mmCIF file of C-alpha atoms and ligand atoms in Angstrom:
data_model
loop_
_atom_site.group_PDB
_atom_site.id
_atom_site.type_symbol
_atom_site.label_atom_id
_atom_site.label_comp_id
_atom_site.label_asym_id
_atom_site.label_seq_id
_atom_site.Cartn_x
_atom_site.Cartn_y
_atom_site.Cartn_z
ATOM 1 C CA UNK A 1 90.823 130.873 80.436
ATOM 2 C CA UNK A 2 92.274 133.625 82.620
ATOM 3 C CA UNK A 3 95.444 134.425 84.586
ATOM 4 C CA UNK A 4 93.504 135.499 87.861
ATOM 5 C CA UNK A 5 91.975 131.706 87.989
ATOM 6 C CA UNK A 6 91.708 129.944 91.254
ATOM 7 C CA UNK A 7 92.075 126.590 89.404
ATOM 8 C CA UNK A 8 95.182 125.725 86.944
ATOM 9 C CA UNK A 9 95.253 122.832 84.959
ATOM 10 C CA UNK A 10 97.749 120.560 84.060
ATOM 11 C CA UNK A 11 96.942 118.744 80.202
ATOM 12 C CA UNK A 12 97.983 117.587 76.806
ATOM 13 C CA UNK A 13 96.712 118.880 73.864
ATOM 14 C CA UNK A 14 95.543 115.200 72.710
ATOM 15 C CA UNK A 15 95.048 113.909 76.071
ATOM 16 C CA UNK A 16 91.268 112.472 76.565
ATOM 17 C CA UNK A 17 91.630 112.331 80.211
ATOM 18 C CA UNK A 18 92.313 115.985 80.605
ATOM 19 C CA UNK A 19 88.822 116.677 77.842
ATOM 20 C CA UNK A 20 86.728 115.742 81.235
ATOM 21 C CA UNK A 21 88.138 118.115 83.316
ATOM 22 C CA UNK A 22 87.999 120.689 80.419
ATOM 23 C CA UNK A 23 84.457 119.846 79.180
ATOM 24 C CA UNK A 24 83.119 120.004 83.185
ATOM 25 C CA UNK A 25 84.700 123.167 83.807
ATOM 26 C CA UNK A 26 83.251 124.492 80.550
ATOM 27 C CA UNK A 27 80.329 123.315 81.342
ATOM 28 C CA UNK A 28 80.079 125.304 84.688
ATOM 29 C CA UNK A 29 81.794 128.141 83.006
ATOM 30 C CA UNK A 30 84.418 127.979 86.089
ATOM 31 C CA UNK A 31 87.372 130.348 85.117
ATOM 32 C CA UNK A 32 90.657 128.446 84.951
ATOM 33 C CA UNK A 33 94.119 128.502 83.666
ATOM 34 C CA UNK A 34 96.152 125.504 80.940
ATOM 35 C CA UNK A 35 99.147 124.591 80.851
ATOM 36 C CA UNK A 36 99.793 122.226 77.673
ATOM 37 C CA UNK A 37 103.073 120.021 78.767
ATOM 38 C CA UNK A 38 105.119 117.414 76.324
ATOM 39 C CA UNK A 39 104.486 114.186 77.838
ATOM 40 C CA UNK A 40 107.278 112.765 75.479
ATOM 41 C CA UNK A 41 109.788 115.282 77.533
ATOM 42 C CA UNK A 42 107.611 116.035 80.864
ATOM 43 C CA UNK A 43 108.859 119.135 82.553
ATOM 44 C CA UNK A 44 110.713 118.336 86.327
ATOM 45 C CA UNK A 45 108.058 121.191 87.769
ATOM 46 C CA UNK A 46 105.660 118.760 86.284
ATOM 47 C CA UNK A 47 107.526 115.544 87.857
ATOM 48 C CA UNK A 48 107.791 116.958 91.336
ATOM 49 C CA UNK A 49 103.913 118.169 90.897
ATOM 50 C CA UNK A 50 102.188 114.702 89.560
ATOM 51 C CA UNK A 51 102.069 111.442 91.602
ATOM 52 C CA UNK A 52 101.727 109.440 88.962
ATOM 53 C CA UNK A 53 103.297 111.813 85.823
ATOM 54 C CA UNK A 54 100.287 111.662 83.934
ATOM 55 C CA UNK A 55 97.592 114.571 83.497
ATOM 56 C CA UNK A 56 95.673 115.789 84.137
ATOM 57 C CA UNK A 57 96.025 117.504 87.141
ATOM 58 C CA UNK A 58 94.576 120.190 89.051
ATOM 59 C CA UNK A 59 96.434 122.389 91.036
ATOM 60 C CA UNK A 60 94.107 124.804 93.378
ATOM 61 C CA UNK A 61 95.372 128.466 94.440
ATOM 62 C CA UNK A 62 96.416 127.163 97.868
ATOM 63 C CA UNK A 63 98.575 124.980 96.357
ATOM 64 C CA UNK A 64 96.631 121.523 96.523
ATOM 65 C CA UNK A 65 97.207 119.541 93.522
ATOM 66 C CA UNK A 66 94.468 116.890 92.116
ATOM 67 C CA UNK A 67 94.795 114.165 90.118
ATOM 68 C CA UNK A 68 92.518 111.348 88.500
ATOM 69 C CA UNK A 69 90.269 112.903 85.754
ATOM 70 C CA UNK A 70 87.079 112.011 87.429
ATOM 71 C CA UNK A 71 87.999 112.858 91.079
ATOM 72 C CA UNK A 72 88.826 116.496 89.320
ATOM 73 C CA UNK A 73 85.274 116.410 87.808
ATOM 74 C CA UNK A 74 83.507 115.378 90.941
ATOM 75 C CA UNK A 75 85.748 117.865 92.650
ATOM 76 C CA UNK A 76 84.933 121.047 90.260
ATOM 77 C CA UNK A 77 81.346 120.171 90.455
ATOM 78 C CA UNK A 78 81.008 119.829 93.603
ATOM 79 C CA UNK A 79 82.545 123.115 94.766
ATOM 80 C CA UNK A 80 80.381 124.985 91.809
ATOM 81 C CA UNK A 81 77.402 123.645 92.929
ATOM 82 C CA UNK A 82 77.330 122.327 89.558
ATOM 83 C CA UNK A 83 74.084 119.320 88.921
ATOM 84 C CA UNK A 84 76.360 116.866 86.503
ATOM 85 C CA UNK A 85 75.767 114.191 88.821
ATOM 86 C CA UNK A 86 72.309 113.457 90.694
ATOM 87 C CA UNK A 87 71.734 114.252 94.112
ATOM 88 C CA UNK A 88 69.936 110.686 95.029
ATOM 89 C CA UNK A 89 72.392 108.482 96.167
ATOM 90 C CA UNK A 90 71.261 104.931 94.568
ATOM 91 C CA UNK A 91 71.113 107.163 90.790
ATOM 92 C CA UNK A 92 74.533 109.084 91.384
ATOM 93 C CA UNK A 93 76.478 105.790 92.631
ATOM 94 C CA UNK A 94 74.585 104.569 88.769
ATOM 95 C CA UNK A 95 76.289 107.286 87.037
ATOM 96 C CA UNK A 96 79.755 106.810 88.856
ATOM 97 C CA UNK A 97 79.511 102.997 87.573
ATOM 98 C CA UNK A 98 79.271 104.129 84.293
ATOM 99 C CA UNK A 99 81.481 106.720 84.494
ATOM 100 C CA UNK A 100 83.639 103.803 85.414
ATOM 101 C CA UNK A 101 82.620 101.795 82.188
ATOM 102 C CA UNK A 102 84.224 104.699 80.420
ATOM 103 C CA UNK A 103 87.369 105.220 82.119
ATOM 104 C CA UNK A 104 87.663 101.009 80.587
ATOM 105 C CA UNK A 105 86.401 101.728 77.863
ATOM 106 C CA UNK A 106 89.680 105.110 77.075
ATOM 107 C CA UNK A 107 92.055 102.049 78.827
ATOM 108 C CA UNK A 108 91.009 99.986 75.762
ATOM 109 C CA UNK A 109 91.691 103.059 73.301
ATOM 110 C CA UNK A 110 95.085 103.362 74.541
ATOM 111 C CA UNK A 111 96.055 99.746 74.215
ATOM 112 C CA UNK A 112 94.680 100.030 70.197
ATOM 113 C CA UNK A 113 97.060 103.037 70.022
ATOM 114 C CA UNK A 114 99.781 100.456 71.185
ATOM 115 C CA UNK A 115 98.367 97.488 69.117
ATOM 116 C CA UNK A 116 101.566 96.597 67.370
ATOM 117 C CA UNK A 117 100.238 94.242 64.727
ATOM 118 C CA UNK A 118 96.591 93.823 63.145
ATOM 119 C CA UNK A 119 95.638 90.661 65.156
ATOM 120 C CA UNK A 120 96.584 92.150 68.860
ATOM 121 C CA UNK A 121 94.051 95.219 67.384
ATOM 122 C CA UNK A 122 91.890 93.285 65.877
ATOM 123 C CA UNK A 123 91.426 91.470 69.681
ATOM 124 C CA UNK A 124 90.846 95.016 71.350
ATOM 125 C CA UNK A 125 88.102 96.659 69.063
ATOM 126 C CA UNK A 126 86.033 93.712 69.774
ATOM 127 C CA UNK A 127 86.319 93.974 73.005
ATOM 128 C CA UNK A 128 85.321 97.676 72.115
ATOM 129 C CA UNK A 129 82.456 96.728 70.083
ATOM 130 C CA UNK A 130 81.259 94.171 73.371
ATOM 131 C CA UNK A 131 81.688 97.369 75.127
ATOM 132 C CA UNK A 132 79.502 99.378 73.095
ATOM 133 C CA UNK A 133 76.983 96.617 72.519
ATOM 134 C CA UNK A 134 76.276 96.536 76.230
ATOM 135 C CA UNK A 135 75.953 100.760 76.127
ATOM 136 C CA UNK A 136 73.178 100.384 73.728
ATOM 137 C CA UNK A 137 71.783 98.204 74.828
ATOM 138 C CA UNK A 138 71.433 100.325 78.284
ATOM 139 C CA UNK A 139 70.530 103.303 76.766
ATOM 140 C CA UNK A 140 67.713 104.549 76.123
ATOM 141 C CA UNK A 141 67.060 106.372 72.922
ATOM 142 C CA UNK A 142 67.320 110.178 74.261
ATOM 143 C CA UNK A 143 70.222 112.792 73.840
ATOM 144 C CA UNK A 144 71.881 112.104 77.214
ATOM 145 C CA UNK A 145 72.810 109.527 79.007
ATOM 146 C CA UNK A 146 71.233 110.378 82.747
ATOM 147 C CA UNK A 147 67.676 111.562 82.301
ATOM 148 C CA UNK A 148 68.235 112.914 79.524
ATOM 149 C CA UNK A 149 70.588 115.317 81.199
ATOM 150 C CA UNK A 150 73.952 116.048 79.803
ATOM 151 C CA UNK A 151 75.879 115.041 82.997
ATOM 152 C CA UNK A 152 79.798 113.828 83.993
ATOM 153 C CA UNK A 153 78.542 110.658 82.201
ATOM 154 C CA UNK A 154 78.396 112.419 78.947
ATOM 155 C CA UNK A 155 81.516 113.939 79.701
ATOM 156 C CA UNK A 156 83.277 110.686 80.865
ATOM 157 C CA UNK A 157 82.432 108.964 77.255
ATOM 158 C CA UNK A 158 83.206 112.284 75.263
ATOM 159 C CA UNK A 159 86.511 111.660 74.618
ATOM 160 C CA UNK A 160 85.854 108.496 73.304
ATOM 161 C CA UNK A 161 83.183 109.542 70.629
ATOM 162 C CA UNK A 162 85.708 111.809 69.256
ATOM 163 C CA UNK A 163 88.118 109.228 68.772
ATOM 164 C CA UNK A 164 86.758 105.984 67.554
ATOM 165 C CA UNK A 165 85.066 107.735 64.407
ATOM 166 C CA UNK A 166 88.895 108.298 62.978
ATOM 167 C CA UNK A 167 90.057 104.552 64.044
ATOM 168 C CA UNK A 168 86.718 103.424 61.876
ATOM 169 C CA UNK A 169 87.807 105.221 59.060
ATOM 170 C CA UNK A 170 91.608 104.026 59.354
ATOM 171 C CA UNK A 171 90.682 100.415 59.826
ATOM 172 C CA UNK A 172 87.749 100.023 58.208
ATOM 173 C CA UNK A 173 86.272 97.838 61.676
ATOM 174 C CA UNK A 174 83.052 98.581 63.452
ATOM 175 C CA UNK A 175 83.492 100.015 66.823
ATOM 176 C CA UNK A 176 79.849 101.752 67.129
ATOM 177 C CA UNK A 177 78.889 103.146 64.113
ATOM 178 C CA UNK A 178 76.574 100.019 63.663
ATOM 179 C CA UNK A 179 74.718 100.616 66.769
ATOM 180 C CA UNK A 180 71.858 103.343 66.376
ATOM 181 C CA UNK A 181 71.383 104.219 69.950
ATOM 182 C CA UNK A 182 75.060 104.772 70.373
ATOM 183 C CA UNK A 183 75.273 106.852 66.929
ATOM 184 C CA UNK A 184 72.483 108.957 68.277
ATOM 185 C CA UNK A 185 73.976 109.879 71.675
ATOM 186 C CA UNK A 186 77.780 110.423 70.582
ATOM 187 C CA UNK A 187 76.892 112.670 68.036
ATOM 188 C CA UNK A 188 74.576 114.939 70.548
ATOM 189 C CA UNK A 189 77.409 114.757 72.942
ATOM 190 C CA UNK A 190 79.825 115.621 70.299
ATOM 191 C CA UNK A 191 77.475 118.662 69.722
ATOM 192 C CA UNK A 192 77.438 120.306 72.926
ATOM 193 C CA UNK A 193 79.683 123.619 72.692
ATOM 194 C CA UNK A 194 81.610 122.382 76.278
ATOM 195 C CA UNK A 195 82.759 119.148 74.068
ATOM 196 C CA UNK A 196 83.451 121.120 71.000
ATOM 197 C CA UNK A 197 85.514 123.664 72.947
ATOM 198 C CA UNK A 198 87.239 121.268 74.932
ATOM 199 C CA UNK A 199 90.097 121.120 71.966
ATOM 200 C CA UNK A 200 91.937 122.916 69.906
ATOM 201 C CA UNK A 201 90.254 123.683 66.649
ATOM 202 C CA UNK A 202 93.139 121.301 64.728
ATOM 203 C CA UNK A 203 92.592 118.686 66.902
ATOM 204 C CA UNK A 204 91.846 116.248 63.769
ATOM 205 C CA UNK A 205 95.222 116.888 62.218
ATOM 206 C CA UNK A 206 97.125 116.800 65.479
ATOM 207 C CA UNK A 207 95.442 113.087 66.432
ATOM 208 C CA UNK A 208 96.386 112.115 63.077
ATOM 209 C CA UNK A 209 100.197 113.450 63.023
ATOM 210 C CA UNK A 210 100.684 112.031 66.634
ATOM 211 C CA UNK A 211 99.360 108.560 64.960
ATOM 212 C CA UNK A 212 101.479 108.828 62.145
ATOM 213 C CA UNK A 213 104.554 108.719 64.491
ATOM 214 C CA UNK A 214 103.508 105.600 66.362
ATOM 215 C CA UNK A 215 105.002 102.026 65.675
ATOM 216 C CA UNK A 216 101.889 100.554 66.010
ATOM 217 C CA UNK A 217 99.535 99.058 63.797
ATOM 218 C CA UNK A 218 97.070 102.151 64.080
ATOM 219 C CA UNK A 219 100.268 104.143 63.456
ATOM 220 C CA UNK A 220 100.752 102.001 60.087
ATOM 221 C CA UNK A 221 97.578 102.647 58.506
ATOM 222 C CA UNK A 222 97.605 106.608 59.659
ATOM 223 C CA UNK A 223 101.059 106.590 57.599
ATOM 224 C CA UNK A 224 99.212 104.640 54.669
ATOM 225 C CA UNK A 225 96.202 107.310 55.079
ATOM 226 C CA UNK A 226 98.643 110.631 55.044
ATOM 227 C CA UNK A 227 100.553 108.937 52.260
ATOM 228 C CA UNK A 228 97.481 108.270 49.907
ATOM 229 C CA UNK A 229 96.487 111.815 50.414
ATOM 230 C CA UNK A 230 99.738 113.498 49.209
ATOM 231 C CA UNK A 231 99.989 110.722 46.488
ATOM 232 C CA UNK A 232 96.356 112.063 45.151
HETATM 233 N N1 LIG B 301 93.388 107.433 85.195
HETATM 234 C C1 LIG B 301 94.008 108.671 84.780
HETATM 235 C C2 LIG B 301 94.621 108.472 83.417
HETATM 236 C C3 LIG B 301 95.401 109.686 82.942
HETATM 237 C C4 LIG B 301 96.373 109.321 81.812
HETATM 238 O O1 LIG B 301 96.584 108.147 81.486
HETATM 239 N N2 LIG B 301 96.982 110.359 81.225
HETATM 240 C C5 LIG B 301 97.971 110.114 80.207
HETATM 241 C C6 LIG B 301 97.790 111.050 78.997
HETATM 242 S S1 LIG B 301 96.267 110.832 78.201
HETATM 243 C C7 LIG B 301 99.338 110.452 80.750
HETATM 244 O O2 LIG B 301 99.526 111.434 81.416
HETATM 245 N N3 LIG B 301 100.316 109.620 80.416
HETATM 246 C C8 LIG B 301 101.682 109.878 80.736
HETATM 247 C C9 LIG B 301 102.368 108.673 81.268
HETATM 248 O O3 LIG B 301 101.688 107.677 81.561
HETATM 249 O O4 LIG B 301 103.590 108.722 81.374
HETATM 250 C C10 LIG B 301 92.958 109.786 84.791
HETATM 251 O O5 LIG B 301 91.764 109.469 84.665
HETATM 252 O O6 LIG B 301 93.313 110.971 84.942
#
């Protein structure tokens, strides 16, 4: 990060949305500036910035403000001639389908962080799991999803792979740990230094004490978890 960047962007510490913008301008190593806001308590700046009042967004040096993760990603890697999508149009529109298929996939996530009793979340992670069934079974065994190439497809899913392994563990449900193909691939996206990077080093703890605040059934069993852990 630097002050003299040409690109400033808007995000949440916890927000999985704002990882793809952070991840692709990692991986480009394009200079930029973060601002962290409070969603709970968003900033009027913020307000009269956003069109929709959610991050992240993008706000260039001449004052033009993006929004939707993946039209930032497209955006950053296209002006870097960056090669996280493919140049042939039939295999790029492939990618953007999946990419797609992710941005579902993170719309699912935030419905189990709303979940308010076991049944309603029991309902979404299979939808999950039918989600990730279909993934592995279109993957092919390899570290990347695109040709083996760590692309904006790995980036779009990223967010996800970090997040599902701590819902397992809370609810003791599959979501993909059962599926080899999809084990393989998360954990060599969850590898790459750009994904690593693209949160703060407490990231864990913060998910967890965001969780613990929630109503929701996920926010139940993150209370139980905390709880058992001071008890022992
Ligand atoms: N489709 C949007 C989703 C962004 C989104 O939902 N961001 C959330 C935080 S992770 C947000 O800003 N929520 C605030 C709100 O909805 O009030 C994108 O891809 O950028």
């Amino acid at each position: 990060m630097t002050d003299s960047a040409r690109f400033t962007l808007i995000s949440h510490i916890l927000c999985p949305y704002v990882q793809r913008a952070v991840i692709t301008l990692k991986e480009l190593a394009v200079p930029y500036k973060r601002i962290d806001i409070d969603l709970t308590n968003k900033p009027d700046w913020f307000l009269a910035l956003s069109p929709l009042g959610k991050v992240p967004v993008l706000v260039i040096d001449d004052g033009t403000v993006l929004f939707e993760s993946e039209v930032i990603c497209e955006y950053i890697n296209e002006v870097n001639r960056g090669k996280l999508l493919a140049e042939d149009p039939l295999e790029k529109a492939e990618q953007k389908s999946w990419i797609e298929f992710a941005s579902t996939s993170l719309n699912l996530i935030d419905q189990l962080y709303q979940a308010a009793d076991k049944a309603t979340f029991l309902q979404i992670q299979q939808q999950l799991e039918h989600l990730g069934q279909t993934l592995e079974d279109n993957l092919v065994r390899a570290e990347y999803f695109s040709n083996n190439k760590f692309s904006l497809v790995d980036a779009a899913f990223a967010p996800a792979f970090r997040e599902l392994p701590l819902f397992e563990k809370l609810s003791g449900q599959h979501f993909f740990q059962h599926l080899p193909k999809l084990v393989l691939w998360a954990q060599y996206v969850l590898d790459r230094n750009s994904v690593i990077e693209a949160v703060s080093k407490d990231y864990q703890q913060q998910l967890m004490a965001f969780l613990a605040k929630q109503e929701s059934y996920l926010g139940q069993l993150a209370r139980a978890q905390v709880a058992s852990k001071s008890s022992g």
